Structures are given as C-alpha cells and as structure tokens.
Phi, psi and omega in degrees: 000318181296319179295321178295322179294317179296319180296322180291329182274342186303317178302322180289324177296318179297319179295319179299321178293320179295322177297318179297317179296317179297321180294320178294319178295320177299316179294320179296319179296320178295318179297322179290328181288325178198093183296319182299313180295317181297314181297318179297311183292323177299317178297318180293318179291324178297316178296317180299315179294321180300324182277321188270321189294320179302317179296314180293325181294312181296313182291317182294312180293326177297315179294316181299319180293320180294326180282316184290322181217079184303327183284335181210068184295326182293321178293323177296318180297318178298316180296318181295315179294322179297321184277324192238355187301311183292314179299319179294321179297321177295318180298315180296319180296315179294324176301319181300316178293320183293319181288328174294322177294316178302314180293325178296313179295322178300318178292317183291322182299324178297330178277330183278324187235144173282166176280085187268347188261356187299314183296316178298314182294321178293319177296318179296319178301314181291327177293316182292321187257007180057045182133179179289118186297333181297328180296318180295315180293318181298327183287332187247353186269118176288163184300322185293329177292320178299322178295316180297315181298316179298320180290320180292323182287338182255266186301318182296317180295324178298315178296318179295320181303311179276325184295317179295323178297316178297318179302313180294321183298329182261007175294130177274345177279110184301319184298314181293320181296315180295322180298317180292314182298322178293317179295319180295316180296318179295325179296314180293315185283305188282313181277309187286339182242302184292306180291331175302318179286323182287338181229049184302118184209148181267328181096165185303323186290338178252359188302313183299320182282325183287329186236010181049049184235154177256021183303321181246029179299321180295324178297315181294329177285329183280332185304315182297343183275352181253152178303140182070004179296319179296322178294322178298315179294322179297318178296318179299318179296321178299314181290321181291326177297321176296317180296315183293326182267355182057044181238126180291134176227165178294133184085012182305141024204199179270124178200116182263333186224126358274174179272109177288332175306313181286318185297319181297320179293315182295329181293345180250011179295137180290165178292000000 
C-alpha cells in the first residue's frame, strides 16, 4: 500500500520540482535583466516575509490544527511539521525569489514599453458600461463600503497573498499543492509578466499624468472626498515618482492590466 501511494504521488512530485526549476529560471532571468532592482526587491521581500510569516505561521497552523483534530491539536501539529516543514520552507524561499523576479520585470517593462493600451482599454470600458464605470460606482457607493474596499485591497490582500502561499506550502495533498503552485506560477509569468507587456497600461488614476489628458480629471477631483481617497492618492504619487525617476521601490510599479490582486485570489478558488 505504501509503495502504491508513493507511485501515485510521484507524478505530482515531479511536477512540483519542475515548477521550482521554472521559478528559479524566472528569477535568474530577472536578475540578469536588472541586478540592482532584483537585489533590492529580493531584500525587501525577504525582510517582509521574515517579519510577517512567523506570526501568520503560528496563528494559521494553530487554527488549522484545532480544526483538523480538535481532540489533539498538538499531535496533529507535530505530525504536520514533521511531514511538511522542510518542503514548506523551500516553497516559501522560492516564492521570495519568484515575487522579487515578478516585481523586477514589472519595473523593467515600464522602462521598455510605453503605456500603449490605455486609450483602447478606456474606450472599451466605456462601451461595456455605457460610460465611465467609476461615475456609476461613486454615485451608489456609501462611505462605509469604500472603507471596506480600501481595507480589503490593502492589509487583507497582503495577508491573503502570504497566507494562501503558506496554506498551500503545508498541504499534505500533493495534487492540491501542485495545482495551487502551478496556478500561482502561471499567474506571475503569464499574467503578471507576459500579459503585462502585451497590455501595458497605467490605468485611470495615472491617465492624466501619463497622457497629459483631462479624461479622468473628475475622478481625481472626486477621490479626496471618499474615505481612504487620500491614501490612494499618496500611493499613486509614490508609484508615479518611482516610474518617473526609473527607481525601483517596494511595491513597484505602475500596472493596470491585468489585475494581479484579482488573479491571485481566483487562482486559489476551490473546485
């Protein structure tokens, strides 16, 4: 039975190794494209993970153990760590290199390509929504919803970004773990890098500055009036300053299409 189980899991183990090799190659390509940006971003992500992951790990594994085996959570935790601690540590380390590579390419693409897709995407947006969709949302969205959205888009998404990775890293089911890692890797490479280049766009909040246009002037005037609007504008100024100075910063760079915020969440949707 044990040999049959190992044989059944071997294809998934091989796929997991190939994903790791691809992630390392992706990181190497990013480092070659801009070593200074890659080294800076790798250091920042490493520090962020060092500070955030222990807290998330202790709380997450504690909750998981209590749910999985309420009668003996500590024994479940010991078994889980014995089985997955080393493998999970490798996944987290490779993730750190991969996300630094993703951010490096995101930074580099802005230098390599102009924002050529904004006008088309803005026209398409207005065609689909019969006008600028932000106007419709602004008219019907109460302040408390804006607060929730701002919180979800920032701190909650940050926890989800690292939390889902930890969840996947400690999955004992090879099939589920490989499925998530493959989806995550494809999201960074295909959406975050390839499609980012194919649809290079700044988005409405940067449209006026990127194209010397007043198309979204009303949006920029309306933002300060909503909760978290000033924080949004401050973040936008921070990112645009990085873009204008061609200097890599944490949270780099400007990219409106596609939304990695949405893609990362969708990649972990259950069957």
